[in-house]
Structure formats: structure tokens, C-alpha cells
Short mmCIF file of C-alpha atoms in Angstrom, two decimals:
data_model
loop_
_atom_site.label_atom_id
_atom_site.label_comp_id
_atom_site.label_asym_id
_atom_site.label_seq_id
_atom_site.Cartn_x
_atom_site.Cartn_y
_atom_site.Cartn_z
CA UNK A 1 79.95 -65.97 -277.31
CA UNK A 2 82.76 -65.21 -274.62
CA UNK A 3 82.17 -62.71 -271.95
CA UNK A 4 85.21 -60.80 -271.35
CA UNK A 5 85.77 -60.71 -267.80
CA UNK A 6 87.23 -57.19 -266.69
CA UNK A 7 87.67 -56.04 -263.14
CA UNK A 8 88.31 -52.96 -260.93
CA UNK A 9 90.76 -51.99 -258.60
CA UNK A 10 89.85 -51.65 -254.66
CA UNK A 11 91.70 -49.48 -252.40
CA UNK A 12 91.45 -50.35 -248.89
CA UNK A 13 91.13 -47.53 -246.62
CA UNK A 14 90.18 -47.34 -242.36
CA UNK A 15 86.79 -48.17 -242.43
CA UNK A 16 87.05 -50.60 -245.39
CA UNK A 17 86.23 -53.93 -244.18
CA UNK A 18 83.49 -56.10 -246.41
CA UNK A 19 84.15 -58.13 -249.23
CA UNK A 20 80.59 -58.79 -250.99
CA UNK A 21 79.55 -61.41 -253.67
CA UNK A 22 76.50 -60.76 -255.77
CA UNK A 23 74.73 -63.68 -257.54
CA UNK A 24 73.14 -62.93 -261.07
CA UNK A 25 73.74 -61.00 -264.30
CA UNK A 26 71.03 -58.72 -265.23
CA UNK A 27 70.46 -55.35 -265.01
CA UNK A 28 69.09 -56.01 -261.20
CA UNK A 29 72.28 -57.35 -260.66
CA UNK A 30 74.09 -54.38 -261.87
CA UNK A 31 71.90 -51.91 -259.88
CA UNK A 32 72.93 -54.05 -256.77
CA UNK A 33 76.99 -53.93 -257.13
CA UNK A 34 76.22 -49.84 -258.32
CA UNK A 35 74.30 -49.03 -254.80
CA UNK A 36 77.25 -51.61 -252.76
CA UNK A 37 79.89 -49.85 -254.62
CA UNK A 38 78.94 -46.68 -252.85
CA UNK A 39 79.52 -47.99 -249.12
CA UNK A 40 82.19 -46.75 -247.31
CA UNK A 41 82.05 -50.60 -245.78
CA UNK A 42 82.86 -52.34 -248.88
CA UNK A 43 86.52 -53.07 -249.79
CA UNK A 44 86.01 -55.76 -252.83
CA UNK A 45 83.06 -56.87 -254.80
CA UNK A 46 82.88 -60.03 -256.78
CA UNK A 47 79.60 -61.34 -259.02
CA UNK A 48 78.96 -64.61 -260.52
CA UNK A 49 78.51 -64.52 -263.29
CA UNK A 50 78.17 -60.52 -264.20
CA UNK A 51 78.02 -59.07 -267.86
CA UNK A 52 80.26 -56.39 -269.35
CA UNK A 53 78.72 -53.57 -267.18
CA UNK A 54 78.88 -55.04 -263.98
CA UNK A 55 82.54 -56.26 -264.69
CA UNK A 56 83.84 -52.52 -264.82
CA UNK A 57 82.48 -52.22 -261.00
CA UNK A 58 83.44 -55.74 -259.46
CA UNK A 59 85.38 -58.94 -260.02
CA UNK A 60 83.52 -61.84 -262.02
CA UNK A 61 83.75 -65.01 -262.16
CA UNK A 62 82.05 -67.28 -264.52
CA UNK A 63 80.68 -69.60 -262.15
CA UNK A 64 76.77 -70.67 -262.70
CA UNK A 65 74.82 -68.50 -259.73
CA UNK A 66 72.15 -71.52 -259.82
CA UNK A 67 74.68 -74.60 -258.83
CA UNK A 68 75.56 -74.23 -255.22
CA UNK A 69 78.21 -76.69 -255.02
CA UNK A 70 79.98 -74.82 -257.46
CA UNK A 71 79.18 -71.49 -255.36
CA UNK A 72 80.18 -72.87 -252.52
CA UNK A 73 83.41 -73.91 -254.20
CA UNK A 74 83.57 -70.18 -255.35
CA UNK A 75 82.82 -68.59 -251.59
CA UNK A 76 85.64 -70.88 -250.49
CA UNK A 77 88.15 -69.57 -252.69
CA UNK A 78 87.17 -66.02 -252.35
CA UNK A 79 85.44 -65.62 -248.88
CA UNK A 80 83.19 -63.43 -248.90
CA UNK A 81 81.60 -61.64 -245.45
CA UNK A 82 78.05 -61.68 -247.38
CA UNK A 83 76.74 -63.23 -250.20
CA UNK A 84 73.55 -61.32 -252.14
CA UNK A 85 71.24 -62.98 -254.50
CA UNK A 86 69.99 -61.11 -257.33
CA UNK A 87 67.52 -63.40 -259.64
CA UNK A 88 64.80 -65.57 -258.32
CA UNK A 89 66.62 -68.67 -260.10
CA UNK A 90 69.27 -69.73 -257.76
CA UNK A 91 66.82 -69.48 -254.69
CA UNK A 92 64.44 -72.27 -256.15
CA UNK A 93 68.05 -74.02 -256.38
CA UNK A 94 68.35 -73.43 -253.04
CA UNK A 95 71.88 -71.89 -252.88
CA UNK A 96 70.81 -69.51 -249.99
CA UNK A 97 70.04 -72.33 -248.21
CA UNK A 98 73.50 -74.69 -249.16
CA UNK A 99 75.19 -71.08 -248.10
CA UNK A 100 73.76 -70.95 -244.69
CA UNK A 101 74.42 -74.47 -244.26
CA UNK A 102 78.17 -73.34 -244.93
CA UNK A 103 77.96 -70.39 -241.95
CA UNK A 104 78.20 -68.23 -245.02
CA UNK A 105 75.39 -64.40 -244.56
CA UNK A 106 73.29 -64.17 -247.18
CA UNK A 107 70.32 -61.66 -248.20
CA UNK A 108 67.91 -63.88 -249.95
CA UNK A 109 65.26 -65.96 -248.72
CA UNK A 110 65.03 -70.07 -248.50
CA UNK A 111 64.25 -72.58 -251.25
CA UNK A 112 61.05 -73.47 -249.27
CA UNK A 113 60.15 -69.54 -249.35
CA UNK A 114 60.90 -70.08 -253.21
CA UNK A 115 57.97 -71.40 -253.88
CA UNK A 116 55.51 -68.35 -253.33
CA UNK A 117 57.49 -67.47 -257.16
CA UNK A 118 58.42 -70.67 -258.49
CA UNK A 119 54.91 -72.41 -258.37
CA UNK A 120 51.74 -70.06 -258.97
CA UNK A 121 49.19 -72.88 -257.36
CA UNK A 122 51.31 -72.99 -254.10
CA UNK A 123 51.34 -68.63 -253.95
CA UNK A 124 47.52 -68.69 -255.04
CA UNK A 125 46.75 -71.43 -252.05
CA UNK A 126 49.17 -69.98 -249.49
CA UNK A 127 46.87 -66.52 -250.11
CA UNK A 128 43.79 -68.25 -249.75
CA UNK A 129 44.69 -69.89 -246.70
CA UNK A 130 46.13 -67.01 -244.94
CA UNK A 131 43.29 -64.65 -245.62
CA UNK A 132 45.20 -62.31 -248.00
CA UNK A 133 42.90 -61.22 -250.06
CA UNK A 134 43.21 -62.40 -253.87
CA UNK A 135 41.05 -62.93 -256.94
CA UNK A 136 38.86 -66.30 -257.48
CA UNK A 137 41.02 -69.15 -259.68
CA UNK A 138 40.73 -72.39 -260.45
CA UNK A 139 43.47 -75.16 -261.38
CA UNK A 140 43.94 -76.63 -264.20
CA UNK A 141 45.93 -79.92 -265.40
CA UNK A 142 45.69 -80.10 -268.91
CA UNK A 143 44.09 -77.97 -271.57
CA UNK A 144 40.18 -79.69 -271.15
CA UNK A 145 39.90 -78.35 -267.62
CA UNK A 146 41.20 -75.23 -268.81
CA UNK A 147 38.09 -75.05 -271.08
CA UNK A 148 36.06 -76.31 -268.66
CA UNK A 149 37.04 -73.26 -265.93
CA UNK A 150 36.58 -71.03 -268.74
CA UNK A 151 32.63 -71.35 -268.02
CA UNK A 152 32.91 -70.22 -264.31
CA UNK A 153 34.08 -66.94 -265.48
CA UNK A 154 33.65 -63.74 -267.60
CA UNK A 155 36.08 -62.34 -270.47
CA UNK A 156 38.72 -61.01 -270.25
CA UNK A 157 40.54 -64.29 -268.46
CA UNK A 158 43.29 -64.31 -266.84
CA UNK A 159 45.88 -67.41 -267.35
CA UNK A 160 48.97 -68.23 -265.15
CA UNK A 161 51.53 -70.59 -265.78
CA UNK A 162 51.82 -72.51 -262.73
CA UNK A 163 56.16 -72.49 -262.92
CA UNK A 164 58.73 -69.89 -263.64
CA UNK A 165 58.14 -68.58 -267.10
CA UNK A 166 60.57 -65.28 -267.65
CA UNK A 167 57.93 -63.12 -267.79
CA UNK A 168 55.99 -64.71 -270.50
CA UNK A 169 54.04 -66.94 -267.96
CA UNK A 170 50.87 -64.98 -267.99
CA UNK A 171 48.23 -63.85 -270.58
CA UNK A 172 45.25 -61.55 -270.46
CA UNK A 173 42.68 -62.99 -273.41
CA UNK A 174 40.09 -60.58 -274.02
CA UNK A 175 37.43 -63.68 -275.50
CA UNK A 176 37.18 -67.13 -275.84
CA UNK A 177 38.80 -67.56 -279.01
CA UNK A 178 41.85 -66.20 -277.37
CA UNK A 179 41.26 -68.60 -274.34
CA UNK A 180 41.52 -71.28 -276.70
CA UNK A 181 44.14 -70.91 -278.29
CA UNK A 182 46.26 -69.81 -275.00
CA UNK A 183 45.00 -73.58 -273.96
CA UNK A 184 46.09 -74.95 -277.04
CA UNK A 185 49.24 -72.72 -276.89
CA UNK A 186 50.21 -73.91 -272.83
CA UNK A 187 48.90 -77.68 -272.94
CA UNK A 188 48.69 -78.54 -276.99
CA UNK A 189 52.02 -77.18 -277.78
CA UNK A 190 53.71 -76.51 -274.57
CA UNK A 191 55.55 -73.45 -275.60
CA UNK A 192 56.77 -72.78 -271.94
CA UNK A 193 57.35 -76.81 -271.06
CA UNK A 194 57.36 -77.94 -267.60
CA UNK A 195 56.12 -74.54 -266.60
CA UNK A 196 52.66 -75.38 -267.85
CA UNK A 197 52.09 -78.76 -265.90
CA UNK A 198 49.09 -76.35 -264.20
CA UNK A 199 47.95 -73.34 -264.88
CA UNK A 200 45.61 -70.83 -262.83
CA UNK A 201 42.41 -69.79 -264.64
CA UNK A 202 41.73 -66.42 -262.65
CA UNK A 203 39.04 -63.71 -262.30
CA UNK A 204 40.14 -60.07 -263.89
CA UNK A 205 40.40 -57.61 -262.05
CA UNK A 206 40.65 -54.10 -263.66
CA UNK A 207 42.39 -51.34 -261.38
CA UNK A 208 46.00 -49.87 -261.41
CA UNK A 209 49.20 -52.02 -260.44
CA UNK A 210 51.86 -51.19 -258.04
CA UNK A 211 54.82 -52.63 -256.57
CA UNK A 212 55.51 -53.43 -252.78
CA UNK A 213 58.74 -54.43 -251.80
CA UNK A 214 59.75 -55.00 -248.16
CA UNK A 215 62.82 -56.17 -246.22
CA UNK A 216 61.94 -59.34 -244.24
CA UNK A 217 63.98 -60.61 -241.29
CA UNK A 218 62.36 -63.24 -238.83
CA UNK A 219 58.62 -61.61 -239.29
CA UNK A 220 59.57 -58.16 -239.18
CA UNK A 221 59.72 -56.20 -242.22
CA UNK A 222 60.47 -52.19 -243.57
CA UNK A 223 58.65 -51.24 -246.32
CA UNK A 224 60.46 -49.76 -249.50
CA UNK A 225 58.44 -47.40 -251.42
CA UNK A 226 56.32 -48.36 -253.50
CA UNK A 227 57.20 -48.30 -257.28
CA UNK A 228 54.77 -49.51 -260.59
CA UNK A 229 56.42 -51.45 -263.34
CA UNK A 230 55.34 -51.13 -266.92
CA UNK A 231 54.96 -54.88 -268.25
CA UNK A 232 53.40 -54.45 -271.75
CA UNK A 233 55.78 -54.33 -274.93
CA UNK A 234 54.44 -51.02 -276.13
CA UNK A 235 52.82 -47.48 -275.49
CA UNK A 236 49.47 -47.37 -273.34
CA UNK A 237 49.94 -51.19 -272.12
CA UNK A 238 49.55 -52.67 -275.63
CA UNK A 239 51.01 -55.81 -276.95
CA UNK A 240 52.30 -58.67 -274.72
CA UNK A 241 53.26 -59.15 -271.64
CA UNK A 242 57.03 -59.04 -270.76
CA UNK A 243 59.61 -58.92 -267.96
CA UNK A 244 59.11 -55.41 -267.39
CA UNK A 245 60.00 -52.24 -269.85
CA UNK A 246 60.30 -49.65 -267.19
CA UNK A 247 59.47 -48.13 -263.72
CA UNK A 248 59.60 -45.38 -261.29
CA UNK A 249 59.78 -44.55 -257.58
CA UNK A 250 58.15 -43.26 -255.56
CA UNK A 251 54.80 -43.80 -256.56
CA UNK A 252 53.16 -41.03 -254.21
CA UNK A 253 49.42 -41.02 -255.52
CA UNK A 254 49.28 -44.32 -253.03
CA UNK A 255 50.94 -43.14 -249.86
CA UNK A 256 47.32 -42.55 -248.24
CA UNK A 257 46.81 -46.19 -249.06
CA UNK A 258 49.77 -47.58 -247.24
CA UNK A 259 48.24 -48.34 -243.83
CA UNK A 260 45.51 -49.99 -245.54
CA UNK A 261 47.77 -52.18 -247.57
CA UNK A 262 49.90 -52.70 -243.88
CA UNK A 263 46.89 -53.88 -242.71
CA UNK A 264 45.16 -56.17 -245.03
CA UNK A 265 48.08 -57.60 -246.98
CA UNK A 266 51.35 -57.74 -245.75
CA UNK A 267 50.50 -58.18 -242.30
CA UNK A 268 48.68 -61.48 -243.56
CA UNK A 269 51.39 -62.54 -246.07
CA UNK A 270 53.86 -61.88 -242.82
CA UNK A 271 51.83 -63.98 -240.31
CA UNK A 272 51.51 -66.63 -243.23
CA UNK A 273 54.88 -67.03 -243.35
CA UNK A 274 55.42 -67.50 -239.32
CA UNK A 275 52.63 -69.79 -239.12
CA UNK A 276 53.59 -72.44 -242.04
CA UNK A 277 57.46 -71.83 -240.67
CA UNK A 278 58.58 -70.37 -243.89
CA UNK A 279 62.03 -68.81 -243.30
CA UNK A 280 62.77 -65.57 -244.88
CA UNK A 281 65.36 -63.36 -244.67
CA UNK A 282 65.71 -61.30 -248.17
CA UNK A 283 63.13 -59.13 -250.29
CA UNK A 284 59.50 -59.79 -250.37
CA UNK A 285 57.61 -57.96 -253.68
CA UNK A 286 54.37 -58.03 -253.87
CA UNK A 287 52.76 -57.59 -256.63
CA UNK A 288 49.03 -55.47 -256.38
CA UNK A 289 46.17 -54.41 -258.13
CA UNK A 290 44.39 -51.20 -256.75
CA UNK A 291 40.74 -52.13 -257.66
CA UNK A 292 37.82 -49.82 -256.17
CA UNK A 293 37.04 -52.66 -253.73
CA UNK A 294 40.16 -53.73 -252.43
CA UNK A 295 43.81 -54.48 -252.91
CA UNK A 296 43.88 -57.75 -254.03
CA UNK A 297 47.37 -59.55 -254.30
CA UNK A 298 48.54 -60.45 -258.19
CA UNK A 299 51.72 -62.28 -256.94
CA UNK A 300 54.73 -62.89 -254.96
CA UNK A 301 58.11 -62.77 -255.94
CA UNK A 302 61.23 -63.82 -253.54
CA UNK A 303 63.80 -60.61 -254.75
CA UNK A 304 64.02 -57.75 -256.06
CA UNK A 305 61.87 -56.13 -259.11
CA UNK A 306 63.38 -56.06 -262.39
CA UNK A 307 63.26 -53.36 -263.54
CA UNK A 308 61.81 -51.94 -259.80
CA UNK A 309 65.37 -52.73 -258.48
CA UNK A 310 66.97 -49.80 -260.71
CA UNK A 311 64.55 -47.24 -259.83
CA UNK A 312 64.53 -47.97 -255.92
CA UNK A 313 68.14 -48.85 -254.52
CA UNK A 314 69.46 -45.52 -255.31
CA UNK A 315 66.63 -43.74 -253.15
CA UNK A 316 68.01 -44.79 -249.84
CA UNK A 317 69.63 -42.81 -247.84
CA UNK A 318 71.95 -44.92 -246.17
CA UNK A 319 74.35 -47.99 -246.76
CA UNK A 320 73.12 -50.79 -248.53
CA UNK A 321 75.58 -52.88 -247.45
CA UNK A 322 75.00 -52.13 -243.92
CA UNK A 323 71.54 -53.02 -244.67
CA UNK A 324 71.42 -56.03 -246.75
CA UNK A 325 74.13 -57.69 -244.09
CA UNK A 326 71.42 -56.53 -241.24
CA UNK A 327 68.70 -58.61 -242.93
CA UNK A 328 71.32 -61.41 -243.11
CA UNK A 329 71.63 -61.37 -239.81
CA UNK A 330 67.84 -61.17 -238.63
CA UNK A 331 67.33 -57.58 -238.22
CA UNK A 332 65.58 -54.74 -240.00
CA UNK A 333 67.74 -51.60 -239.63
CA UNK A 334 65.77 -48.54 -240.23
CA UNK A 335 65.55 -46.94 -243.65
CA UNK A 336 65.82 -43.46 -244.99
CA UNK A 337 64.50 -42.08 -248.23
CA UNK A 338 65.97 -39.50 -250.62
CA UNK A 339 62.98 -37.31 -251.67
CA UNK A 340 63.93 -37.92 -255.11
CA UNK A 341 61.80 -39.67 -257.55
CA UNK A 342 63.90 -42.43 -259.96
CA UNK A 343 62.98 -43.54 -263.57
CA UNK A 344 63.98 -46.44 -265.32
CA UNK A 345 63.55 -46.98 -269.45
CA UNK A 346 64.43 -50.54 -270.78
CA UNK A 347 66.22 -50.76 -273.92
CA UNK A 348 64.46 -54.02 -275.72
CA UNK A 349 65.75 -55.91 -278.28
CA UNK A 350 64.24 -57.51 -281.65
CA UNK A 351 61.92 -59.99 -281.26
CA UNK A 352 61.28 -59.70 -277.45
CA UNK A 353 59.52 -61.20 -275.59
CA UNK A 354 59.03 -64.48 -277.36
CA UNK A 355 62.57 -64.37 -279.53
CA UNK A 356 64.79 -61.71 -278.67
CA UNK A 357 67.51 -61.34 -281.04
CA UNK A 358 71.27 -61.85 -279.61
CA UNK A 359 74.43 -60.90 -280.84
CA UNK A 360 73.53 -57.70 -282.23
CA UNK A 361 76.10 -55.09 -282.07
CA UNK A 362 75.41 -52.61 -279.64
CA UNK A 363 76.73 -48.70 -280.40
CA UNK A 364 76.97 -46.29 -277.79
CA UNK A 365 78.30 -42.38 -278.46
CA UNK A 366 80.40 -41.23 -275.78
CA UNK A 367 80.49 -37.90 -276.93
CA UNK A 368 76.62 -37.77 -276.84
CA UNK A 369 76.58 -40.30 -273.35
CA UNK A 370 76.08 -38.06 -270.54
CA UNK A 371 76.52 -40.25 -267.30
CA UNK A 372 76.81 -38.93 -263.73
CA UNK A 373 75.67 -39.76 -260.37
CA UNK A 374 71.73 -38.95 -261.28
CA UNK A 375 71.83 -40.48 -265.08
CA UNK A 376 73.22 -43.49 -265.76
CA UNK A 377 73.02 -47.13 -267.81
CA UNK A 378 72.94 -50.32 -266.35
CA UNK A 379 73.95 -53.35 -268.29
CA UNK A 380 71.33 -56.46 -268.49
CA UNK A 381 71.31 -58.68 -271.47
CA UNK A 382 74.47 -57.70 -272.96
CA UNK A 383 77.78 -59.57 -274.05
CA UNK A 384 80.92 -58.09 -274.47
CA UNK A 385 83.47 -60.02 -277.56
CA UNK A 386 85.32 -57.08 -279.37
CA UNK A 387 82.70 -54.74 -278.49
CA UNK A 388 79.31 -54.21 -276.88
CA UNK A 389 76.49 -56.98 -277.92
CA UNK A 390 72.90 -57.75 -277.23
CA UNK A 391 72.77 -61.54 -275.45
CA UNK A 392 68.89 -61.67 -274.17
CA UNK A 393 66.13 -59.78 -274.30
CA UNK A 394 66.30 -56.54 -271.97
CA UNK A 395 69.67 -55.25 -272.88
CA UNK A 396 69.91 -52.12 -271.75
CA UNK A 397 68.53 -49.71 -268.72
CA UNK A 398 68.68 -45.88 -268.86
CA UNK A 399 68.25 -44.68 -265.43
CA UNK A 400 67.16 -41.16 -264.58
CA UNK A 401 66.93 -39.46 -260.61
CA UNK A 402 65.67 -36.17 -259.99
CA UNK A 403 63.40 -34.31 -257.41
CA UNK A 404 60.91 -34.48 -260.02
CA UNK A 405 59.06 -37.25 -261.89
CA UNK A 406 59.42 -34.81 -265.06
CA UNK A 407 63.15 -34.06 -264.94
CA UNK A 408 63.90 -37.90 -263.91
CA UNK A 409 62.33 -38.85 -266.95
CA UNK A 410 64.05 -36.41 -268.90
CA UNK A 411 67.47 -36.93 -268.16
CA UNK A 412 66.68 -40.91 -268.64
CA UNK A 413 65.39 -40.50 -272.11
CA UNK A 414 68.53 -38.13 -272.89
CA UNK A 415 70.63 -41.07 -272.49
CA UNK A 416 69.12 -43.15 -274.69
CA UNK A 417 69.99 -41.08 -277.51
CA UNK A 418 73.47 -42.06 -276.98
CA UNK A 419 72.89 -45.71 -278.03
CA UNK A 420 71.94 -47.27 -281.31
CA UNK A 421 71.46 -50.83 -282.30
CA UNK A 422 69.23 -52.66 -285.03
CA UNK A 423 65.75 -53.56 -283.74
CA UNK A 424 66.04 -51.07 -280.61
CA UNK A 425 62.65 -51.00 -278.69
CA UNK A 426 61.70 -48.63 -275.39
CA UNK A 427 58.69 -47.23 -274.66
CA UNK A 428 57.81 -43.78 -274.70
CA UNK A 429 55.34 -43.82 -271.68
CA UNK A 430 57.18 -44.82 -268.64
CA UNK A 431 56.42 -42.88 -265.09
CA UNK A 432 53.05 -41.09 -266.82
CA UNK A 433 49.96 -41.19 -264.92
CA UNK A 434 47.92 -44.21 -266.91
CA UNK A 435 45.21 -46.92 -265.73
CA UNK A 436 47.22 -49.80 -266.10
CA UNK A 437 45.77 -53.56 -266.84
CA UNK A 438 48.18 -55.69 -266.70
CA UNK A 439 47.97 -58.78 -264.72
CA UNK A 440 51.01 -61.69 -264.83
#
């Protein structure tokens, strides 16, 4: 398949000074150039390596975000004043690093910060050892310890891959012949390779799920607000577990809870950080599960939420560019929130998670597509070759913003009546009040 590479015109004006290059191709990545497009600040925007969507909004080039010679080859032909990365991918290549080592600004943490995504064992340790509070797991090295661990806990389990697993790196088994054949599944076959080499046998715990995501810069931090994803496939968190198939912002039921989670989690993860000398300048989301105890920390990730990115960039009030070349720099400007809430519906295709179905022609009425600055779609797995394809698994999001929950969801479902293509999935449930057990 060949991506046709579109751009769009600039026009330079006063205060016009930035030129901005966004790493990554998802639907993240197209919420990012959407929210820079809107500074005043910004004169050109380039992304490596896009998709169709993003490549109506900014110039792309088809250079692989995850090699950072070859970005570094790309920043010195285009020069960009700041460089943000999108996917968690190219910072466990290290690029942020290679492009700081090149005097280049760039919003996204270090490879060495990496880790607390890339390995689960090293984000399950670094908890333990900084007192943020987490549930009970045990290691496991090949698929006899994994029925050995078994016995030191009560169904349902909880199984992590160790490494980076796109979503599919976690399963919930509700009894043992499910634990089984997970084991067989992660060790006998090795369905998810390398990612496997360990996996984290883990204690359920049942509760609700949100999202916090914080800017980091140096050991300070301002706190986004908080959003829950929907991970299961289908309706009332059935089926498996995926990459995310919606979200919404803000998640107000929890704003009572907010000094408490201050307090007993990110203050921890924060001083964790400063006392193992992990530098971080970028996005910190962590993921966690409201039980009636306690918070207790699921995981870490090193960027922005997909789909949690879509539903919470256009809530500030205020210049992202400004903001995300602040954090670059060390600094945490302050942040202002539209009182707006923002929901997000992914359009899935066939066969996802495990085999998503690409190259399947994607249809969109134009007549019925009613677009504007509070309803919109966002290009993620999608390929453009004489029209509008699916190329991955999460093609599509439909992005509704309104002063109510209701009405945001509402003018995001509208939109996807506009678009038709064989084996179209979304779920019907997204930003309704649900218990949610869902653990990756």
C-alpha cells in the first residue's frame, strides 16, 4: 500500500514563529497536529510518518518515527523549533534522547524513563520500591512458574506480558482452565514473541478504572483531568482486551478523590523518579483502579492515552504549543480547562484485536458528515491509495465536545453515521456510568 502524502498551506503572519514536528501516525497523533494547528505560535507543521488525515493538516514525510538517525537526518533538513512524540515506540528507541543530544526541544520523556511502559517487571518493581501502592505479583520465566504462581492466588488472575504488546499484552482469566491455556498461549506458543520472555502473575482487583495524565518537567508536574478509557471489544466490558475503543473527559465523579490520589500516588511515582535519576520531561499516564481500599496503580505509560489523547487536548484552554515547548524546556506552565466534557468513539475494524483486517475500503458521506469545531474525525489506522482504506486495527475516531456528557456523546455518534465500511465495529456504551473491570 502507498500512503499518499498531501500537505497544507501555512501563512505566516506577526506572531507566527514555530515550526513543529510530530512523531507517530495514529489517531493520537492526529489529535496532537489538530490542537497545534490551533496556535497562533505555529507557522508550519510536519509529522513523520502521518496517515491521510493528518496529511490534510501538516507536511509528512515518510521517515520511520522509531530510527533516530534517520530523524535526525529529517530535523536537519527541516529544522524544527520542537519536536513532539506521539507513540510510546520511538521513546524505547530512544529518539528523544538522540534529539537532545542534537540541542534539538522535545516533549517526550527519555529511553531510560521508557521502561516504566516497555518492561512490566521494571514498572511493577519501580512501584514496589517507591511505596506506590500496587497489587501483589509474582514473575514468571516460562510457562511452569506461571502455573506454579497460579497457587498463591485466587481466580480471576491477572496476566501481564512483561514487553510492549499493542494492547493485547494483558488477560483477565476468570479460572484455571483459562490460566492454562493463557500459559500455554504466552510461553507454549508465544503468540506475542519476545514480549512474553516474563510475565506478571497479579492479584485482581475489582473497582472502576480511570486515567491520570500529568505534565512532568524536572519533578514538577500539572495534572490533566482525569479521563476513563473503555478497553474491552464490546458493550458492558465484554470480550477482549484491546488498545482502547473509546473515552471521555472530564471524569467528575472523582474530583473529591484527587488530593488523595496527589498524595498517595503521584507524589510517590514523582519522588521515584528523582531518586533513581530518571529524567522526564513529557506525559506521565497513569493508569488506576478505584477499589474501596485504595487506589492502587495498574500501569505506567510514557505519552499520551490513545484514545484519552482525543478526548483531553481539546479541553485546554490555552496554547498547546506554548505548553508542550514549556515542558521541553523544564517548566510546567499553568493550565486552564474548558468546562466542556469530550467523547471519543473508535471505529474498529474486522478481526480486531488479534487480526484486524486492512485494506478495506473505507466510505464516508459528506452530505451526511457533519464536522465543525465541537464534532469531528480523527484518522488512525487508515491508508489513503485512490481512496480512503482501513491499514490497522483502530481506524477511525469520532470525536464529540459539548457542555454535557449527553450532548458530547450525541453529536459523536451522529458522525458515525456518515461512514460505512465492511466489518465496522464501535461500541455503543462509551462515557455511561458502568463498573468497569478491566485490568491490562
Amino acid at each position: 500500500m502507498t500512503l499518499l502524502i498531501d500537505s497544507l498551506v501555512f501563512y505566516e503572519d506577526s506572531c507566527s514563529s514555530m515550526h513543529i514536528l510530530v512523531l507517530g501516525g495514529g489517531a493520537r497523533e492526529h489529535a496532537l497536529v489538530r490542537a497545534l494547528k490551533k496556535s497562533p505560535k505555529v507557522k508550519k507543521l510536519s509529522c513523520a510518518h502521518g496517515n491521510p488525515g493528518i496529511s490534510l493538516e501538516a507536511t509528512c514525510y515518510l521517515t520511520d518515527p522509531n530510527d533516530s538517525r534517520r530523524v535526525i537526518e529529517l530535523t536537519n533538513r527541516i529544522k524544527p523549533d520542537l519536536v513532539v512524540v506521539g507513540p510510546e515506540a520511538p521513546l524505547a528507541a530512544g529518539v528523544s534522547d538522540a534529539l537532545r543530544n542534537s540541542h534539538i526541544a522535545v516533549f517526550g520523556p527519555s529511553q531510560s524513563a521508557a521502561r516504566l511502559e516497555t518492561s512490566k517487571v521494571f514498572s511493577k518493581e519501580f512501584m514496589v520500591r517507591n511505596n506506590v501502592p500496587t497489587a501483589r505479583a509474582v514473575v514468571c520465566s516460562s510457562k511452569e512458574e506461571m502455573l506454579e504462581a497460579a497457587k498463591q492466588f485466587k481466580p480471576p488472575y491477572v496476566i501481564k506480558a512483561d514487553g510492549l504488546a499493542a494492547g493485547k499484552g494483558v488477560r483477565i482469566c476468570e479460572n484455571a482452565e483459562e490460566f492454562e491455556k493463557c500459559a500455554e498461549d504466552f510461553f507454549g506458543k508465544k503468540i506475542l514473541g519476545g514480549a512474553t520472555s516474563k510475565v506478571l502473575v497479579e492479584e485482581f482487583a475489582d473497582g472502576e478504572e480511570l486515567s491520570l495524565m500529568l505534565l512532568v518537567a524536572d519533578g514538577a508536574y500539572g495534572l490533566l483531568p482525569v479521563s476513563q478509557d473503555h478497553k474491552r471489544l464490546m458493550d458492558k466490558d465484554e470480550g477482549p482486551n484491546t488498545g482502547g475503543m473509546g473515552a471521555f473527559a472530564p471524569v467528575k465523579k472523582w474530583g473529591k478523590s484527587l488530593a488523595k490520589l496527589e498524595a498517595e500516588v503521584i507524589k510517590p511515582t514523582l519522588a521515584g523518579l528523582a531518586k533513581e535519576n530518571i529524567a522526564y520531561r513529557g506525559l506521565l499516564y497513569i493508569g488506576v483502579m478505584m477499589t474501596k481500599a485504595r487506589p492502587l496503580v495498574l500501569e505506567y505509560n510514557v505519552r499520551f492515552g490513545d484514545p484519552e489523547a482525543q478526548v483531553l487536548l481539546p479541553l485546554l484552554k490555552g496554547d498547546w504549543a506554548e505548553v508542550f515547548l514549556d515542558v521541553a524546556e523544564g517548566k510546567i506552565p499553568k493550565l486552564n480547562w474548558s468546562k466542556d466534557t469530550a467523547v471519543c468513539v473508535v471505529l474498529s475494524t474486522a478481526g480486531y484485536p488479534e487480526h484486524p483486517k486492512k485494506g478495506v475500503k473505507i466510505l464516508i458521506d459528506r452530505d451526511l458528515l457533519k464536522t465543525g469545531e465541537h464534532q469531528y474525525l480523527l484518522h488512525g489506522a487508515t491508508a489513503s491509495y485512490q481512496g480512503l482504506y482501513t491499514n490497522g486495527g483502530r481506524a477511525l475516531s469520532a470525536v464529540g465536545i459539548a457542555r454535557t456528557t449527553e450532548l458530547a456523546r450525541k453529536r459523536a455518534y451522529t458522525l458515525i453515521k456518515a461512514v460505512e465500511f465492511e466489518g465496522m465495529h464501535y461500541r455503543k456504551d462509551i462515557a455511561t456510568e458502568k463498573k468497569k473491570r478491566v485490568r491490562r
